[in-house]
CSV table of C-alpha atoms and ligand atoms in Angstrom, one decimal:
chain,number,residue,atom,x,y,z
A,1498,MET,CA,-35.2,14.8,-12.6
A,1499,LEU,CA,-33.2,12.7,-9.9
A,1500,ILE,CA,-29.9,11.9,-11.0
A,1501,ARG,CA,-27.8,9.2,-9.1
A,1502,ARG,CA,-24.6,10.3,-8.5
A,1503,PRO,CA,-22.9,7.4,-6.5
A,1504,ASP,CA,-20.3,8.3,-4.3
A,1505,VAL,CA,-17.7,5.7,-5.4
A,1506,ILE,CA,-18.2,4.2,-9.3
A,1507,LEU,CA,-16.7,0.7,-9.3
A,1508,PRO,CA,-15.5,-0.5,-12.7
A,1509,SER,CA,-17.8,-3.7,-12.1
A,1510,GLU,CA,-20.8,-1.2,-12.0
A,1511,ILE,CA,-19.9,0.7,-15.3
A,1512,THR,CA,-20.8,-2.5,-17.0
A,1513,ASP,CA,-22.7,-5.1,-15.8
A,1514,ALA,CA,-20.9,-7.3,-13.8
A,1515,SER,CA,-21.7,-10.6,-15.5
A,1516,LEU,CA,-20.7,-8.7,-18.6
A,1517,PHE,CA,-17.6,-7.2,-17.1
A,1518,HIS,CA,-16.1,-10.3,-16.3
A,1519,GLY,CA,-17.5,-12.3,-19.4
A,1520,ARG,CA,-15.9,-9.7,-21.5
A,1521,ARG,CA,-12.6,-10.2,-19.2
A,1522,ASP,CA,-12.7,-13.7,-19.8
A,1523,TRP,CA,-13.3,-13.5,-23.3
A,1524,ILE,CA,-10.4,-11.0,-23.7
A,1525,ARG,CA,-8.0,-13.4,-21.8
A,1526,ASN,CA,-9.2,-16.4,-23.6
A,1527,ALA,CA,-9.3,-14.8,-27.1
A,1528,SER,CA,-5.6,-13.2,-26.4
A,1529,ALA,CA,-4.1,-16.8,-25.1
A,1530,MET,CA,-5.6,-18.1,-28.5
A,1531,GLY,CA,-4.1,-15.1,-30.3
A,1532,LEU,CA,-7.2,-14.0,-31.9
A,1533,ILE,CA,-6.9,-10.1,-31.0
A,1534,ALA,CA,-3.2,-10.0,-31.6
A,1535,GLY,CA,-3.7,-7.4,-33.9
A,1536,LEU,CA,-6.2,-5.6,-32.1
A,1537,PRO,CA,-5.1,-2.2,-30.3
A,1538,VAL,CA,-4.4,-3.2,-26.6
A,1539,LEU,CA,-6.9,-0.5,-25.6
A,1540,SER,CA,-9.7,-3.3,-26.2
A,1541,ALA,CA,-8.1,-5.3,-23.3
A,1542,CYS,CA,-7.5,-2.2,-21.1
A,1543,SER,CA,-10.4,-0.5,-21.1
A,1544,VAL,CA,-12.3,-2.2,-18.1
A,1545,GLU,CA,-9.0,-1.9,-16.1
A,1546,ALA,CA,-9.3,-0.2,-13.2
A,1547,GLN,CA,-6.2,1.9,-12.5
A,1548,GLY,CA,-6.3,5.6,-13.3
A,1549,MET,CA,-10.3,5.5,-12.7
A,1550,LYS,CA,-11.4,8.7,-10.9
A,1551,LEU,CA,-13.0,8.0,-7.8
A,1552,ALA,CA,-16.0,9.9,-7.1
A,1553,GLY,CA,-17.0,11.9,-3.9
A,1554,VAL,CA,-14.1,11.2,-2.0
A,1555,LYS,CA,-13.9,13.8,0.9
A,1556,PRO,CA,-10.6,15.1,2.0
A,1557,ASN,CA,-10.2,14.3,5.7
A,1558,PRO,CA,-9.2,17.8,7.3
A,1559,GLN,CA,-7.5,16.1,10.2
A,1560,TYR,CA,-4.6,14.9,7.7
A,1561,VAL,CA,-3.8,17.8,5.6
A,1562,LEU,CA,-0.3,19.1,5.3
A,1563,PRO,CA,-0.8,23.1,4.8
A,1564,ASP,CA,3.2,23.8,5.0
A,1565,GLU,CA,3.9,20.9,2.5
A,1566,LYS,CA,3.6,21.0,-1.4
A,1567,ILE,CA,2.0,17.8,-2.6
A,1568,ASN,CA,4.3,16.1,-5.0
A,1569,LYS,CA,3.4,16.0,-8.7
A,1570,ALA,CA,1.6,12.7,-9.8
A,1571,GLU,CA,4.1,12.0,-12.3
A,1572,ASP,CA,6.8,11.6,-9.4
A,1573,PHE,CA,4.5,9.4,-7.6
A,1574,LYS,CA,3.9,7.2,-10.7
A,1575,ASN,CA,7.3,6.8,-12.3
A,1576,TYR,CA,9.5,6.5,-9.3
A,1577,CYS,CA,8.8,3.4,-7.8
A,1578,ASN,CA,9.8,0.5,-5.5
A,1579,PHE,CA,8.2,-2.7,-6.3
A,1580,TYR,CA,10.8,-5.6,-6.4
A,1581,GLU,CA,8.4,-8.0,-8.0
A,1582,PHE,CA,8.4,-5.9,-11.0
A,1583,GLY,CA,12.2,-5.2,-10.8
A,1584,THR,CA,14.7,-3.3,-8.4
A,1585,ASP,CA,14.9,-0.3,-10.9
A,1586,LYS,CA,12.6,2.5,-9.9
A,1587,SER,CA,11.7,2.6,-13.6
A,1588,GLU,CA,10.8,-0.9,-14.1
A,1589,PRO,CA,7.5,-1.2,-11.9
A,1590,PRO,CA,5.7,1.4,-13.9
A,1591,VAL,CA,6.3,-0.6,-17.4
A,1592,LEU,CA,6.2,-4.1,-16.0
A,1593,ALA,CA,3.4,-3.7,-13.7
A,1594,LYS,CA,0.8,-3.3,-16.7
A,1595,ALA,CA,0.6,-6.8,-16.5
A,1596,LEU,CA,-1.2,-7.1,-13.5
A,1597,LYS,CA,-4.8,-7.8,-13.6
A,1598,THR,CA,-6.5,-6.3,-10.4
A,1599,ARG,CA,-10.0,-7.6,-11.4
A,1600,PRO,CA,-11.1,-10.2,-10.0
A,1601,TRP,CA,-9.0,-9.9,-6.8
A,1602,THR,CA,-9.9,-10.7,-3.4
A,1603,ILE,CA,-8.4,-10.2,0.1
A,1604,THR,CA,-8.6,-13.2,2.5
A,1605,ILE,CA,-8.7,-12.0,6.0
A,1606,GLU,CA,-7.6,-15.1,8.6
A,1607,GLY,CA,-6.0,-16.3,11.6
A,1608,GLU,CA,-7.0,-15.2,14.9
A,1609,VAL,CA,-10.4,-13.5,14.2
A,1610,ASN,CA,-14.0,-14.6,14.9
A,1611,LYS,CA,-15.2,-13.5,11.6
A,1612,PRO,CA,-12.8,-14.6,8.7
A,1613,LYS,CA,-13.7,-13.4,5.5
A,1614,VAL,CA,-12.7,-13.0,1.6
A,1615,PHE,CA,-13.6,-9.5,0.7
A,1616,ASP,CA,-13.9,-9.0,-3.1
A,1617,ILE,CA,-11.9,-5.6,-4.0
A,1618,ASP,CA,-15.1,-4.0,-5.0
A,1619,GLU,CA,-16.8,-4.6,-1.4
A,1620,LEU,CA,-13.7,-3.0,0.0
A,1621,TYR,CA,-14.7,0.2,-1.6
A,1622,LYS,CA,-18.0,0.2,-0.1
A,1623,LEU,CA,-16.8,-0.9,3.5
A,1624,ALA,CA,-16.2,2.7,5.1
A,1625,PRO,CA,-16.4,6.1,3.5
A,1626,LEU,CA,-13.4,7.0,1.0
A,1627,GLU,CA,-11.0,10.1,2.7
A,1628,GLU,CA,-8.3,11.8,0.8
A,1629,ARG,CA,-5.5,12.2,3.2
A,1630,VAL,CA,-2.3,13.9,2.6
A,1631,TYR,CA,0.6,12.1,4.3
A,1632,ARG,CA,4.3,12.6,4.0
A,1633,PHE,CA,5.9,9.1,3.0
A,1634,ARG,CA,9.7,8.5,3.6
A,1635,CYS,CA,11.7,5.6,1.9
A,1636,VAL,CA,14.0,4.0,3.5
A,1637,GLU,CA,16.5,5.0,1.0
A,1638,ALA,CA,16.5,8.8,2.3
A,1639,TRP,CA,14.0,10.2,-0.3
A,1640,SER,CA,10.6,11.3,0.3
A,1641,MET,CA,7.3,12.4,-1.1
A,1642,VAL,CA,3.9,14.1,0.3
A,1643,VAL,CA,0.7,12.3,-1.4
A,1644,PRO,CA,-2.6,12.5,-1.3
A,1645,TRP,CA,-3.8,8.8,-0.5
A,1646,VAL,CA,-7.4,7.6,-0.8
A,1647,GLY,CA,-8.7,5.1,1.3
A,1648,PHE,CA,-9.8,4.7,5.1
A,1649,SER,CA,-8.1,3.4,8.4
A,1650,LEU,CA,-7.2,-0.3,8.6
A,1651,ALA,CA,-9.0,-0.3,11.9
A,1652,GLU,CA,-12.5,0.0,10.2
A,1653,LEU,CA,-11.9,-3.7,9.0
A,1654,ILE,CA,-10.4,-4.8,11.8
A,1655,LYS,CA,-13.1,-4.1,13.9
A,1656,ARG,CA,-15.4,-6.1,11.5
A,1657,VAL,CA,-13.6,-9.3,11.5
A,1658,GLU,CA,-13.4,-9.0,15.4
A,1659,PRO,CA,-9.6,-10.0,16.4
A,1660,ARG,CA,-9.5,-12.4,19.1
A,1661,GLY,CA,-7.4,-11.7,22.4
A,1662,ASN,CA,-4.5,-13.8,21.3
A,1663,ALA,CA,-4.1,-11.6,18.0
A,1664,LYS,CA,-0.9,-9.5,18.9
A,1665,TYR,CA,0.1,-8.8,15.1
A,1666,VAL,CA,-1.3,-8.3,12.0
A,1667,GLU,CA,0.7,-10.0,8.8
A,1668,PHE,CA,0.2,-8.7,5.4
A,1669,VAL,CA,1.0,-10.9,2.2
A,1670,THR,CA,1.2,-9.3,-1.1
A,1671,LEU,CA,0.6,-11.1,-4.7
A,1672,ALA,CA,3.5,-13.3,-5.8
A,1673,ASP,CA,2.6,-14.4,-9.5
A,1674,LYS,CA,5.6,-15.8,-11.3
A,1675,ALA,CA,3.6,-15.5,-14.5
A,1676,ILE,CA,3.7,-11.5,-14.4
A,1677,MET,CA,6.2,-10.8,-12.0
A,1678,PRO,CA,9.8,-11.0,-13.0
A,1679,GLY,CA,11.2,-9.8,-9.9
A,1680,LEU,CA,10.2,-13.1,-8.2
A,1681,ARG,CA,13.1,-14.9,-10.4
A,1682,SER,CA,15.7,-12.9,-8.3
A,1683,SER,CA,16.5,-14.1,-5.0
A,1684,VAL,CA,16.8,-10.3,-3.7
A,1685,LEU,CA,13.8,-11.1,-1.2
A,1686,ASP,CA,12.1,-14.4,0.3
A,1687,TRP,CA,8.6,-13.9,-1.9
A,1688,PRO,CA,5.9,-13.6,-1.3
A,1689,TYR,CA,6.5,-10.0,0.3
A,1690,VAL,CA,5.2,-9.9,3.9
A,1691,GLU,CA,5.1,-7.1,6.2
A,1692,GLY,CA,3.6,-6.6,9.8
A,1693,LEU,CA,2.4,-4.4,12.3
A,1694,ARG,CA,1.8,-4.7,16.0
A,1695,MET,CA,-2.1,-4.7,16.8
A,1696,ASP,CA,-2.0,-1.1,18.2
A,1697,GLU,CA,-0.2,0.2,15.2
A,1698,ALA,CA,-2.7,-1.5,12.9
A,1699,MET,CA,-5.3,-0.3,14.9
A,1700,HIS,CA,-3.8,3.4,15.0
A,1701,PRO,CA,-6.2,5.7,12.7
A,1702,LEU,CA,-3.3,6.9,10.9
A,1703,THR,CA,-2.8,3.4,9.5
A,1704,LEU,CA,-4.4,4.0,6.3
A,1705,LEU,CA,-6.0,0.8,3.9
A,1706,THR,CA,-5.2,2.8,0.7
A,1707,LEU,CA,-7.5,2.1,-2.5
A,1708,GLY,CA,-6.3,5.2,-4.6
A,1709,ALA,CA,-4.0,8.5,-4.6
A,1710,TYR,CA,-4.7,11.7,-6.4
A,1711,GLY,CA,-8.2,11.1,-6.6
A,1712,GLU,CA,-7.7,7.9,-8.7
A,1713,MET,CA,-7.6,4.1,-8.1
A,1714,LEU,CA,-3.8,3.1,-7.4
A,1715,PRO,CA,-1.7,2.7,-10.6
A,1716,ASN,CA,-0.6,-0.9,-10.8
A,1717,GLN,CA,2.9,0.2,-10.0
A,1718,ASN,CA,1.8,1.8,-6.4
A,1719,GLY,CA,0.2,-1.1,-5.3
A,1720,ALA,CA,-3.0,-1.6,-7.0
A,1721,PRO,CA,-5.8,-2.7,-6.1
A,1722,VAL,CA,-4.9,-2.2,-2.4
A,1723,ARG,CA,-2.0,-1.6,-0.1
A,1724,MET,CA,-1.0,-0.2,3.2
A,1725,VAL,CA,0.3,3.0,4.0
A,1726,VAL,CA,1.7,3.7,7.5
A,1727,PRO,CA,3.4,7.4,7.4
A,1728,TRP,CA,5.5,7.2,10.7
A,1729,LYS,CA,7.2,3.9,9.3
A,1730,TYR,CA,9.8,3.4,6.3
A,1731,GLY,CA,8.0,3.2,3.2
A,1732,PHE,CA,8.8,-0.6,3.0
A,1733,LYS,CA,6.4,-1.2,5.7
A,1734,SER,CA,3.5,-0.2,3.0
A,1735,GLY,CA,3.2,-3.5,1.4
A,1736,LYS,CA,1.4,-3.2,-2.3
A,1737,SER,CA,-0.8,-5.3,-3.9
A,1738,ILE,CA,-2.4,-7.4,-0.9
A,1739,VAL,CA,-3.9,-10.6,-1.0
A,1740,LYS,CA,-3.8,-11.8,2.4
A,1741,ILE,CA,-4.4,-10.4,5.8
A,1742,ARG,CA,-3.5,-12.5,8.9
A,1743,PHE,CA,-3.9,-12.1,12.5
A,1744,VAL,CA,-1.4,-13.8,14.7
A,1745,GLU,CA,0.2,-14.5,18.0
A,1746,LYS,CA,3.8,-13.8,17.1
A,1747,GLU,CA,5.7,-11.0,15.4
A,1748,PRO,CA,5.7,-12.0,11.7
A,1749,ARG,CA,8.8,-12.7,10.0
A,1750,THR,CA,8.5,-9.9,7.3
A,1751,ALA,CA,10.6,-10.0,3.9
A,1752,TRP,CA,13.0,-7.6,4.8
A,1753,VAL,CA,13.7,-8.5,8.4
A,1754,LYS,CA,14.7,-11.8,6.8
A,1755,SER,CA,16.5,-10.4,3.8
A,1756,GLY,CA,18.9,-8.5,6.3
A,1757,PRO,CA,18.1,-8.4,10.0
A,1758,SER,CA,20.9,-6.0,11.3
A,1759,GLU,CA,19.7,-3.5,8.7
A,1760,TYR,CA,15.9,-3.8,8.6
A,1761,GLY,CA,14.0,-4.0,12.0
A,1762,PHE,CA,10.1,-5.1,12.8
A,1763,TYR,CA,9.1,-1.7,13.7
A,1764,SER,CA,10.9,0.3,11.1
A,1765,ASN,CA,9.9,3.9,12.4
A,1766,VAL,CA,11.4,6.9,10.9
A,1767,ASN,CA,14.4,7.8,13.0
A,1768,PRO,CA,16.6,10.4,12.1
A,1769,ASN,CA,19.1,9.6,15.2
A,1770,VAL,CA,19.4,6.0,14.3
A,1771,ASP,CA,21.1,5.4,10.9
A,1772,HIS,CA,21.1,2.5,8.4
A,1773,ALA,CA,23.8,-0.1,8.9
A,1774,ARG,CA,25.1,1.6,5.3
A,1775,TRP,CA,24.1,5.2,5.4
A,1776,SER,CA,22.6,8.0,7.4
A,1777,GLN,CA,18.7,8.6,8.2
A,1778,ALA,CA,19.5,12.2,9.2
A,1779,THR,CA,18.2,13.8,6.3
A,1780,GLU,CA,16.1,13.0,3.3
A,1781,ARG,CA,15.7,14.3,-0.6
A,1782,ARG,CA,12.3,15.2,-1.1
A,1783,LEU,CA,11.3,14.2,-4.7
A,1784,GLY,CA,11.3,17.4,-7.0
A,1785,GLU,CA,13.6,19.0,-4.5
A,1786,PHE,CA,17.3,20.3,-4.9
A,1787,GLY,CA,19.4,19.4,-1.4
A,1788,LYS,CA,18.6,17.7,1.5
A,1789,ARG,CA,16.0,18.3,4.3
A,1790,ARG,CA,16.3,17.4,7.9
A,1791,SER,CA,14.3,14.0,8.6
A,1792,LEU,CA,11.6,14.4,11.0
A,1793,MET,CA,11.4,11.6,14.0
A,1794,PHE,CA,8.4,9.4,13.4
A,1795,ASN,CA,8.4,11.5,10.0
A,1796,GLY,CA,6.7,14.1,11.7
A,1797,TYR,CA,3.8,12.0,13.5
A,1798,GLY,CA,5.2,11.9,16.8
A,1799,GLU,CA,2.5,13.5,18.8
A,1800,GLN,CA,0.0,10.8,17.2
A,1801,VAL,CA,2.3,7.8,17.7
A,1802,ALA,CA,5.0,8.5,20.0
A,1803,SER,CA,3.0,6.8,22.9
A,1804,MET,CA,3.0,3.8,21.4
A,1805,TYR,CA,6.6,3.0,22.0
A,1806,ALA,CA,7.1,4.8,25.4
A,1807,GLY,CA,9.8,2.7,27.3
A,1808,MET,CA,10.9,1.0,24.4
A,1809,ASP,CA,14.8,1.7,23.3
A,1810,LEU,CA,14.3,2.7,20.0
A,1811,LYS,CA,17.9,2.3,19.1
A,1812,LYS,CA,17.5,-1.7,19.8
A,1813,PHE,CA,14.1,-1.8,18.3
A,1814,ILE,CA,14.7,-0.7,14.7
B,2406,MTE,N1,5.4,-4.0,-1.7
B,2406,MTE,C1,5.7,-4.9,-2.5
B,2406,MTE,N2,4.7,-5.9,-2.6
B,2406,MTE,N3,6.9,-4.8,-2.9
B,2406,MTE,C2,7.6,-4.1,-2.9
B,2406,MTE,O1,8.9,-4.0,-3.3
B,2406,MTE,N4,8.5,-1.9,-1.9
B,2406,MTE,C3,8.1,-0.9,-0.8
B,2406,MTE,C4,6.9,-0.5,-0.4
B,2406,MTE,N5,5.8,-1.8,-0.6
B,2406,MTE,C5,7.3,-2.9,-1.9
B,2406,MTE,C6,6.0,-3.1,-1.4
B,2406,MTE,C7,9.1,0.1,-0.5
B,2406,MTE,S1,10.6,0.0,-0.4
B,2406,MTE,C8,8.5,1.3,-0.7
B,2406,MTE,S2,9.7,3.0,-0.6
B,2406,MTE,C9,7.1,1.7,-1.1
B,2406,MTE,O2,6.4,0.3,-1.4
B,2406,MTE,C10,7.1,2.4,-2.3
B,2406,MTE,O3,6.0,2.9,-3.1
B,2406,MTE,P1,5.6,3.6,-4.2
B,2406,MTE,O4,6.2,3.2,-5.2
B,2406,MTE,O5,4.3,3.7,-4.1
B,2406,MTE,O6,6.2,5.2,-3.7
């Protein structure tokens, strides 16, 4: 007997799509009317995507770190920076439960020949999903080693055919006041916007990320889709992306707007250039005591240093 084992089982495939969305609508309407107030929350969450296993994901042998210990999934899920859900690391795991990741679209626009609005479930089928173990270094001088799931952003970029004048890529993430209490704070100019130069965006290491630890991304870690740019400080890796724009000029990112002397557009991990208020020479790996030396380009120099040849990295922070 032939048993179909799809590589990736999407939430919308488990239930018939119309039923899936219809049930979601029913749940939403019913909860708005207070009809299911007394029912267990599980009924409203059972069709959510987070935590769902991603089947058939192949580890990419090019991106393994045999000398590093992968962090526990619990560290990853409970120590989060997602300011839209609060500036305390313990807030996003609780408050991001309100994030609904289906339906979800990502608009690709700007200087491209083939602009497109992708439904999130289409993205899973755009290219084979790979597991890649990357070091992840936050500007606050802590780090993790995480097995991400996704594919090179270049796969998507090739399909939308950027024009010659597309020099940068801007990532715009969700800003929904109804569910994101952090938007009431003026800590950043919302929405959270990040950006990369075109060659950085096309670099094979730059990962369009849909999962981690073999599962769909937890909400607090940027579900349903985020960036991971492992040679840069973690804030370059925008979470819960809704728009990718191809532009001619360097994007004004949320962090550069908030403090241009502290946060630069490039933000490559650089132990030789301190943050205005603290050293970047060392870092604390989550789960470890003591500190370890930070690595230039977070250890990815061999792959990425040539992109910055001739640039003064003390000036282009
Ligand atoms: N993306 C959005 N939309 N909002 C944020 O506050 N924080 C950034 C980045 N992406 C952030 C974001 C920072 S500072 C870091 S270190 C990483 O997400 C943290 O990712 P993690 O919580 O999954 O480890």
